[in-house]
Amino acid sequence: MPKTQGVAAVQRALAILDTFAGAGSRSLAEIARITGLAKPTVMRSLVSLDEAGYVVRLSDGRYALGAKTFQLGTTYRANFNLEQHVLPVLQRLSQETLESSAFHVRERDSRLCLFRVDSPQLVRDVAQPTNLAPLDLTSTGQVLQTARFVDRMNDGVHVFVSSGVYDAVTASLSTAVFGHDGALMGAMTVSGPIERIRRADLQALASRLTDASHQLSLVLGAPLPREVGALRIISLPSAETVSP
């Protein structure tokens, strides 16, 4: 079935609205430069967006988001359900990697597993969601302790790898999920038997993991560009008291 094409005018308008992410206001020239659209095209779109209340023209000639976007944002926050966004991403990640996947958040000096999807394979890493554990040297713990949005922007995407540290048979890869204003929302993790992770192509697993985290970060409002820098895989020292 052929892919349905979008409406060009709508795509241009959305591209213009995207330029206001993280910026209080934009000039016509700035919007044209960022979007790559001609100034007359941008101007026509801005007129329509202004009439609909999505942008407003300021007294100095610059443009800012209008009240309609605030209304949409308020409605979005009021109806936002984290589980509805995280679980489908984890399910796809587990289907693609054939390993277990999880989403952890930081709770003071601990990490909490909010959502988890087990591997479809018989031999797998199994744990219960809502399991509270210390912030430790695992890949998940390292993400929650060290990940910062500015590091991701300046130094590429960091994927931490820990191996054989909890029960000596499990390995994991983790990376950060960001939200609005670049705040760390949590850690996304892929884990499985150490023998499979060792044999697997870490680069391929890490790429699937970062694709999933990038997708979820965009949903959660992170101001991430399409390209977020080179992938950096960071191997961690193992420790018998650390969990995956």
PDB file of C-alpha atoms in Angstrom:
ATOM      1  CA  MET A   1       0.000   0.000   0.000  1.00  0.00           C
ATOM      2  CA  PRO A   2       1.565   3.357  -1.020  1.00  0.00           C
ATOM      3  CA  LYS A   3       2.448   5.774   1.734  1.00  0.00           C
ATOM      4  CA  THR A   4      -0.027   8.638   2.070  1.00  0.00           C
ATOM      5  CA  GLN A   5       1.569  11.994   1.383  1.00  0.00           C
ATOM      6  CA  GLY A   6       1.094  14.855   3.823  1.00  0.00           C
ATOM      7  CA  VAL A   7      -0.216  18.307   2.945  1.00  0.00           C
ATOM      8  CA  ALA A   8       2.685  20.598   2.091  1.00  0.00           C
ATOM      9  CA  ALA A   9       1.096  23.734   3.550  1.00  0.00           C
ATOM     10  CA  VAL A  10       0.451  21.967   6.860  1.00  0.00           C
ATOM     11  CA  GLN A  11       3.987  20.616   6.956  1.00  0.00           C
ATOM     12  CA  ARG A  12       5.358  24.110   6.390  1.00  0.00           C
ATOM     13  CA  ALA A  13       3.187  25.538   9.167  1.00  0.00           C
ATOM     14  CA  LEU A  14       4.319  22.815  11.584  1.00  0.00           C
ATOM     15  CA  ALA A  15       7.953  23.396  10.647  1.00  0.00           C
ATOM     16  CA  ILE A  16       7.494  27.084  11.458  1.00  0.00           C
ATOM     17  CA  LEU A  17       5.915  26.293  14.835  1.00  0.00           C
ATOM     18  CA  ASP A  18       8.829  23.950  15.593  1.00  0.00           C
ATOM     19  CA  THR A  19      11.255  26.859  15.342  1.00  0.00           C
ATOM     20  CA  PHE A  20       9.783  28.368  18.509  1.00  0.00           C
ATOM     21  CA  ALA A  21      10.802  25.382  20.661  1.00  0.00           C
ATOM     22  CA  GLY A  22      13.154  26.756  23.291  1.00  0.00           C
ATOM     23  CA  ALA A  23      12.899  30.317  21.938  1.00  0.00           C
ATOM     24  CA  GLY A  24      10.789  33.195  23.209  1.00  0.00           C
ATOM     25  CA  SER A  25      10.411  34.849  19.830  1.00  0.00           C
ATOM     26  CA  ARG A  26      11.719  34.638  16.284  1.00  0.00           C
ATOM     27  CA  SER A  27      12.188  37.107  13.464  1.00  0.00           C
ATOM     28  CA  LEU A  28      10.995  36.390   9.948  1.00  0.00           C
ATOM     29  CA  ALA A  29      14.603  36.007   8.810  1.00  0.00           C
ATOM     30  CA  GLU A  30      15.384  33.532  11.599  1.00  0.00           C
ATOM     31  CA  ILE A  31      12.346  31.390  10.795  1.00  0.00           C
ATOM     32  CA  ALA A  32      13.221  31.369   7.101  1.00  0.00           C
ATOM     33  CA  ARG A  33      16.824  30.392   7.847  1.00  0.00           C
ATOM     34  CA  ILE A  34      15.896  27.583  10.263  1.00  0.00           C
ATOM     35  CA  THR A  35      13.178  26.082   8.078  1.00  0.00           C
ATOM     36  CA  GLY A  36      14.913  26.652   4.754  1.00  0.00           C
ATOM     37  CA  LEU A  37      11.731  28.217   3.394  1.00  0.00           C
ATOM     38  CA  ALA A  38      11.567  31.412   1.350  1.00  0.00           C
ATOM     39  CA  LYS A  39      10.591  34.521   3.283  1.00  0.00           C
ATOM     40  CA  PRO A  40       7.367  35.126   1.277  1.00  0.00           C
ATOM     41  CA  THR A  41       6.309  31.530   1.992  1.00  0.00           C
ATOM     42  CA  VAL A  42       7.050  31.950   5.692  1.00  0.00           C
ATOM     43  CA  MET A  43       5.167  35.237   5.787  1.00  0.00           C
ATOM     44  CA  ARG A  44       2.026  33.717   4.247  1.00  0.00           C
ATOM     45  CA  SER A  45       2.104  30.853   6.748  1.00  0.00           C
ATOM     46  CA  LEU A  46       2.638  33.261   9.652  1.00  0.00           C
ATOM     47  CA  VAL A  47      -0.387  35.304   8.598  1.00  0.00           C
ATOM     48  CA  SER A  48      -2.565  32.183   8.674  1.00  0.00           C
ATOM     49  CA  LEU A  49      -1.104  31.047  12.008  1.00  0.00           C
ATOM     50  CA  ASP A  50      -1.635  34.527  13.462  1.00  0.00           C
ATOM     51  CA  GLU A  51      -5.256  34.590  12.355  1.00  0.00           C
ATOM     52  CA  ALA A  52      -5.826  31.196  13.977  1.00  0.00           C
ATOM     53  CA  GLY A  53      -4.156  32.264  17.238  1.00  0.00           C
ATOM     54  CA  TYR A  54      -1.133  29.965  17.026  1.00  0.00           C
ATOM     55  CA  VAL A  55       1.388  32.811  16.690  1.00  0.00           C
ATOM     56  CA  VAL A  56       1.286  36.496  17.489  1.00  0.00           C
ATOM     57  CA  ARG A  57       3.235  39.364  15.909  1.00  0.00           C
ATOM     58  CA  LEU A  58       4.995  41.473  18.535  1.00  0.00           C
ATOM     59  CA  SER A  59       5.420  45.248  18.484  1.00  0.00           C
ATOM     60  CA  ASP A  60       9.052  44.917  17.389  1.00  0.00           C
ATOM     61  CA  GLY A  61       8.060  42.837  14.364  1.00  0.00           C
ATOM     62  CA  ARG A  62       9.153  39.500  15.799  1.00  0.00           C
ATOM     63  CA  TYR A  63       6.829  36.533  16.256  1.00  0.00           C
ATOM     64  CA  ALA A  64       5.987  34.420  19.308  1.00  0.00           C
ATOM     65  CA  LEU A  65       3.675  31.524  20.062  1.00  0.00           C
ATOM     66  CA  GLY A  66       0.048  32.495  20.555  1.00  0.00           C
ATOM     67  CA  ALA A  67      -2.507  31.613  23.207  1.00  0.00           C
ATOM     68  CA  LYS A  68      -3.875  28.710  21.151  1.00  0.00           C
ATOM     69  CA  THR A  69      -0.641  26.756  21.627  1.00  0.00           C
ATOM     70  CA  PHE A  70      -0.861  27.305  25.394  1.00  0.00           C
ATOM     71  CA  GLN A  71      -4.401  25.959  25.340  1.00  0.00           C
ATOM     72  CA  LEU A  72      -3.275  22.858  23.452  1.00  0.00           C
ATOM     73  CA  GLY A  73      -0.337  22.394  25.816  1.00  0.00           C
ATOM     74  CA  THR A  74      -2.579  22.618  28.868  1.00  0.00           C
ATOM     75  CA  THR A  75      -4.960  20.053  27.386  1.00  0.00           C
ATOM     76  CA  TYR A  76      -2.052  17.765  26.509  1.00  0.00           C
ATOM     77  CA  ARG A  77      -0.614  17.873  30.037  1.00  0.00           C
ATOM     78  CA  ALA A  78      -4.024  17.279  31.613  1.00  0.00           C
ATOM     79  CA  ASN A  79      -4.572  14.153  29.522  1.00  0.00           C
ATOM     80  CA  PHE A  80      -0.990  12.884  29.360  1.00  0.00           C
ATOM     81  CA  ASN A  81      -0.555   9.247  30.399  1.00  0.00           C
ATOM     82  CA  LEU A  82       3.107   8.196  30.607  1.00  0.00           C
ATOM     83  CA  GLU A  83       2.290   4.489  30.374  1.00  0.00           C
ATOM     84  CA  GLN A  84       0.514   4.951  27.048  1.00  0.00           C
ATOM     85  CA  HIS A  85       3.699   6.397  25.567  1.00  0.00           C
ATOM     86  CA  VAL A  86       6.400   4.310  27.255  1.00  0.00           C
ATOM     87  CA  LEU A  87       4.964   0.795  26.976  1.00  0.00           C
ATOM     88  CA  PRO A  88       4.516   0.755  23.173  1.00  0.00           C
ATOM     89  CA  VAL A  89       8.126   1.906  22.770  1.00  0.00           C
ATOM     90  CA  LEU A  90       9.362  -0.818  25.136  1.00  0.00           C
ATOM     91  CA  GLN A  91       7.253  -3.443  23.387  1.00  0.00           C
ATOM     92  CA  ARG A  92       8.743  -2.559  20.007  1.00  0.00           C
ATOM     93  CA  LEU A  93      12.233  -2.480  21.489  1.00  0.00           C
ATOM     94  CA  SER A  94      11.830  -5.974  22.942  1.00  0.00           C
ATOM     95  CA  GLN A  95      10.436  -7.260  19.657  1.00  0.00           C
ATOM     96  CA  GLU A  96      13.386  -5.810  17.740  1.00  0.00           C
ATOM     97  CA  THR A  97      16.127  -6.919  20.148  1.00  0.00           C
ATOM     98  CA  LEU A  98      14.440 -10.105  21.487  1.00  0.00           C
ATOM     99  CA  GLU A  99      15.585  -9.000  24.950  1.00  0.00           C
ATOM    100  CA  SER A 100      13.846  -7.506  27.988  1.00  0.00           C
ATOM    101  CA  SER A 101      13.396  -3.741  28.107  1.00  0.00           C
ATOM    102  CA  ALA A 102      12.587  -1.372  30.962  1.00  0.00           C
ATOM    103  CA  PHE A 103      12.115   2.273  31.906  1.00  0.00           C
ATOM    104  CA  HIS A 104      13.559   3.481  35.236  1.00  0.00           C
ATOM    105  CA  VAL A 105      13.274   6.812  37.039  1.00  0.00           C
ATOM    106  CA  ARG A 106      15.309   8.233  39.892  1.00  0.00           C
ATOM    107  CA  GLU A 107      13.774   8.411  43.374  1.00  0.00           C
ATOM    108  CA  ARG A 108      16.288  10.255  45.571  1.00  0.00           C
ATOM    109  CA  ASP A 109      19.145   7.761  45.996  1.00  0.00           C
ATOM    110  CA  SER A 110      17.249   4.890  44.418  1.00  0.00           C
ATOM    111  CA  ARG A 111      16.021   3.856  41.003  1.00  0.00           C
ATOM    112  CA  LEU A 112      12.482   2.726  40.368  1.00  0.00           C
ATOM    113  CA  CYS A 113      11.393   0.481  37.503  1.00  0.00           C
ATOM    114  CA  LEU A 114       8.114   1.978  36.297  1.00  0.00           C
ATOM    115  CA  PHE A 115       7.552  -0.120  33.188  1.00  0.00           C
ATOM    116  CA  ARG A 116       8.986  -3.354  31.859  1.00  0.00           C
ATOM    117  CA  VAL A 117       8.498  -5.740  28.938  1.00  0.00           C
ATOM    118  CA  ASP A 118      10.053  -9.184  29.200  1.00  0.00           C
ATOM    119  CA  SER A 119      11.936 -10.846  26.363  1.00  0.00           C
ATOM    120  CA  PRO A 120       9.888 -13.242  24.195  1.00  0.00           C
ATOM    121  CA  GLN A 121      12.643 -15.844  24.581  1.00  0.00           C
ATOM    122  CA  LEU A 122      12.413 -18.651  27.154  1.00  0.00           C
ATOM    123  CA  VAL A 123      15.804 -17.834  28.665  1.00  0.00           C
ATOM    124  CA  ARG A 124      15.592 -14.184  29.645  1.00  0.00           C
ATOM    125  CA  ASP A 125      16.167 -11.555  32.285  1.00  0.00           C
ATOM    126  CA  VAL A 126      13.020 -11.372  34.435  1.00  0.00           C
ATOM    127  CA  ALA A 127      12.152  -8.773  37.068  1.00  0.00           C
ATOM    128  CA  GLN A 128       9.028  -7.122  38.418  1.00  0.00           C
ATOM    129  CA  PRO A 129       8.079  -3.521  37.571  1.00  0.00           C
ATOM    130  CA  THR A 130       7.979  -1.085  40.517  1.00  0.00           C
ATOM    131  CA  ASN A 131      11.131  -2.739  41.865  1.00  0.00           C
ATOM    132  CA  LEU A 132      13.094  -0.174  43.910  1.00  0.00           C
ATOM    133  CA  ALA A 133      16.881  -0.571  43.893  1.00  0.00           C
ATOM    134  CA  PRO A 134      19.874   1.563  44.920  1.00  0.00           C
ATOM    135  CA  LEU A 135      21.583   3.880  42.463  1.00  0.00           C
ATOM    136  CA  ASP A 136      24.509   1.661  41.612  1.00  0.00           C
ATOM    137  CA  LEU A 137      27.173   0.905  39.017  1.00  0.00           C
ATOM    138  CA  THR A 138      24.833  -0.759  36.556  1.00  0.00           C
ATOM    139  CA  SER A 139      24.138   0.777  33.171  1.00  0.00           C
ATOM    140  CA  THR A 140      20.754   1.995  34.452  1.00  0.00           C
ATOM    141  CA  GLY A 141      22.227   3.454  37.616  1.00  0.00           C
ATOM    142  CA  GLN A 142      24.965   5.250  35.690  1.00  0.00           C
ATOM    143  CA  VAL A 143      22.465   6.897  33.346  1.00  0.00           C
ATOM    144  CA  LEU A 144      20.343   8.168  36.240  1.00  0.00           C
ATOM    145  CA  GLN A 145      23.401   9.517  38.038  1.00  0.00           C
ATOM    146  CA  THR A 146      25.331  11.080  35.183  1.00  0.00           C
ATOM    147  CA  ALA A 147      23.151  11.812  32.150  1.00  0.00           C
ATOM    148  CA  ARG A 148      22.686  15.461  31.216  1.00  0.00           C
ATOM    149  CA  PHE A 149      21.012  16.896  28.152  1.00  0.00           C
ATOM    150  CA  VAL A 150      23.920  19.230  27.437  1.00  0.00           C
ATOM    151  CA  ASP A 151      26.296  16.243  27.362  1.00  0.00           C
ATOM    152  CA  ARG A 152      24.101  14.494  24.821  1.00  0.00           C
ATOM    153  CA  MET A 153      24.064  17.561  22.622  1.00  0.00           C
ATOM    154  CA  ASN A 154      27.806  18.255  22.863  1.00  0.00           C
ATOM    155  CA  ASP A 155      29.309  14.797  23.147  1.00  0.00           C
ATOM    156  CA  GLY A 156      26.976  12.472  21.275  1.00  0.00           C
ATOM    157  CA  VAL A 157      24.610   9.839  22.637  1.00  0.00           C
ATOM    158  CA  HIS A 158      25.938   7.869  25.608  1.00  0.00           C
ATOM    159  CA  VAL A 159      25.032   4.207  26.008  1.00  0.00           C
ATOM    160  CA  PHE A 160      26.284   2.543  29.189  1.00  0.00           C
ATOM    161  CA  VAL A 161      26.958  -1.205  29.241  1.00  0.00           C
ATOM    162  CA  SER A 162      27.284  -3.367  32.368  1.00  0.00           C
ATOM    163  CA  SER A 163      27.853  -7.105  32.377  1.00  0.00           C
ATOM    164  CA  GLY A 164      27.751  -9.943  34.905  1.00  0.00           C
ATOM    165  CA  VAL A 165      27.259  -7.814  37.978  1.00  0.00           C
ATOM    166  CA  TYR A 166      24.075  -8.868  39.785  1.00  0.00           C
ATOM    167  CA  ASP A 167      23.832 -12.606  39.401  1.00  0.00           C
ATOM    168  CA  ALA A 168      26.829 -13.016  37.081  1.00  0.00           C
ATOM    169  CA  VAL A 169      24.595 -14.048  34.183  1.00  0.00           C
ATOM    170  CA  THR A 170      22.958 -10.769  33.104  1.00  0.00           C
ATOM    171  CA  ALA A 171      24.168  -7.840  30.985  1.00  0.00           C
ATOM    172  CA  SER A 172      22.440  -4.570  30.117  1.00  0.00           C
ATOM    173  CA  LEU A 173      22.647  -1.462  27.961  1.00  0.00           C
ATOM    174  CA  SER A 174      21.052   1.828  29.046  1.00  0.00           C
ATOM    175  CA  THR A 175      20.639   5.338  27.730  1.00  0.00           C
ATOM    176  CA  ALA A 176      18.840   8.494  28.820  1.00  0.00           C
ATOM    177  CA  VAL A 177      15.332   9.692  28.019  1.00  0.00           C
ATOM    178  CA  PHE A 178      14.890  13.459  28.174  1.00  0.00           C
ATOM    179  CA  GLY A 179      11.842  15.699  28.435  1.00  0.00           C
ATOM    180  CA  HIS A 180      10.879  19.354  28.327  1.00  0.00           C
ATOM    181  CA  ASP A 181      13.806  21.769  28.706  1.00  0.00           C
ATOM    182  CA  GLY A 182      16.210  18.827  28.480  1.00  0.00           C
ATOM    183  CA  ALA A 183      15.304  17.444  31.908  1.00  0.00           C
ATOM    184  CA  LEU A 184      16.304  13.820  32.524  1.00  0.00           C
ATOM    185  CA  MET A 185      13.076  11.820  32.592  1.00  0.00           C
ATOM    186  CA  GLY A 186      14.517   8.361  33.089  1.00  0.00           C
ATOM    187  CA  ALA A 187      16.699   5.565  31.763  1.00  0.00           C
ATOM    188  CA  MET A 188      15.734   3.112  29.042  1.00  0.00           C
ATOM    189  CA  THR A 189      17.397  -0.294  29.367  1.00  0.00           C
ATOM    190  CA  VAL A 190      17.786  -3.478  27.343  1.00  0.00           C
ATOM    191  CA  SER A 191      18.922  -6.513  29.356  1.00  0.00           C
ATOM    192  CA  GLY A 192      19.442 -10.211  28.805  1.00  0.00           C
ATOM    193  CA  PRO A 193      21.673 -13.244  29.468  1.00  0.00           C
ATOM    194  CA  ILE A 194      25.324 -12.314  29.388  1.00  0.00           C
ATOM    195  CA  GLU A 195      26.080 -14.931  26.729  1.00  0.00           C
ATOM    196  CA  ARG A 196      23.627 -13.378  24.260  1.00  0.00           C
ATOM    197  CA  ILE A 197      24.667  -9.813  24.933  1.00  0.00           C
ATOM    198  CA  ARG A 198      28.322 -10.744  24.477  1.00  0.00           C
ATOM    199  CA  ARG A 199      27.648 -12.495  21.185  1.00  0.00           C
ATOM    200  CA  ALA A 200      25.360  -9.775  19.941  1.00  0.00           C
ATOM    201  CA  ASP A 201      26.549  -6.766  18.030  1.00  0.00           C
ATOM    202  CA  LEU A 202      26.633  -4.098  20.738  1.00  0.00           C
ATOM    203  CA  GLN A 203      26.557  -1.371  18.128  1.00  0.00           C
ATOM    204  CA  ALA A 204      23.315  -2.730  16.657  1.00  0.00           C
ATOM    205  CA  LEU A 205      21.688  -3.129  20.086  1.00  0.00           C
ATOM    206  CA  ALA A 206      22.819   0.340  21.113  1.00  0.00           C
ATOM    207  CA  SER A 207      21.455   1.845  17.896  1.00  0.00           C
ATOM    208  CA  ARG A 208      18.023   0.292  18.450  1.00  0.00           C
ATOM    209  CA  LEU A 209      18.056   1.447  22.065  1.00  0.00           C
ATOM    210  CA  THR A 210      18.970   5.032  21.192  1.00  0.00           C
ATOM    211  CA  ASP A 211      16.385   5.139  18.409  1.00  0.00           C
ATOM    212  CA  ALA A 212      13.724   4.131  20.955  1.00  0.00           C
ATOM    213  CA  SER A 213      14.920   6.655  23.548  1.00  0.00           C
ATOM    214  CA  HIS A 214      15.028   9.392  20.920  1.00  0.00           C
ATOM    215  CA  GLN A 215      11.446   8.601  19.895  1.00  0.00           C
ATOM    216  CA  LEU A 216      10.219   8.700  23.498  1.00  0.00           C
ATOM    217  CA  SER A 217      12.190  11.873  24.270  1.00  0.00           C
ATOM    218  CA  LEU A 218      10.469  13.682  21.416  1.00  0.00           C
ATOM    219  CA  VAL A 219       7.064  12.582  22.732  1.00  0.00           C
ATOM    220  CA  LEU A 220       7.997  13.865  26.197  1.00  0.00           C
ATOM    221  CA  GLY A 221       8.931  17.272  24.811  1.00  0.00           C
ATOM    222  CA  ALA A 222      12.715  17.145  24.573  1.00  0.00           C
ATOM    223  CA  PRO A 223      14.141  19.786  22.213  1.00  0.00           C
ATOM    224  CA  LEU A 224      16.170  17.141  20.359  1.00  0.00           C
ATOM    225  CA  PRO A 225      17.245  17.623  16.751  1.00  0.00           C
ATOM    226  CA  ARG A 226      16.979  14.831  14.210  1.00  0.00           C
ATOM    227  CA  GLU A 227      20.708  14.157  14.532  1.00  0.00           C
ATOM    228  CA  VAL A 228      22.000  14.006  18.110  1.00  0.00           C
ATOM    229  CA  GLY A 229      25.659  13.229  17.543  1.00  0.00           C
ATOM    230  CA  ALA A 230      27.820  10.144  17.455  1.00  0.00           C
ATOM    231  CA  LEU A 231      26.950   7.018  19.447  1.00  0.00           C
ATOM    232  CA  ARG A 232      29.339   6.371  22.338  1.00  0.00           C
ATOM    233  CA  ILE A 233      29.265   2.970  24.063  1.00  0.00           C
ATOM    234  CA  ILE A 234      30.700   3.118  27.586  1.00  0.00           C
ATOM    235  CA  SER A 235      31.613  -0.189  29.217  1.00  0.00           C
ATOM    236  CA  LEU A 236      31.395  -0.248  33.007  1.00  0.00           C
ATOM    237  CA  PRO A 237      33.461  -2.323  35.429  1.00  0.00           C
ATOM    238  CA  SER A 238      31.562  -5.288  36.821  1.00  0.00           C
ATOM    239  CA  ALA A 239      30.780  -5.710  40.520  1.00  0.00           C
ATOM    240  CA  GLU A 240      29.145  -8.641  42.256  1.00  0.00           C
ATOM    241  CA  THR A 241      26.727  -6.436  44.213  1.00  0.00           C
ATOM    242  CA  VAL A 242      25.338  -4.518  41.246  1.00  0.00           C
ATOM    243  CA  SER A 243      22.032  -5.336  39.557  1.00  0.00           C
ATOM    244  CA  PRO A 244      21.229  -4.905  35.835  1.00  0.00           C
TER     245      PRO A 244
END
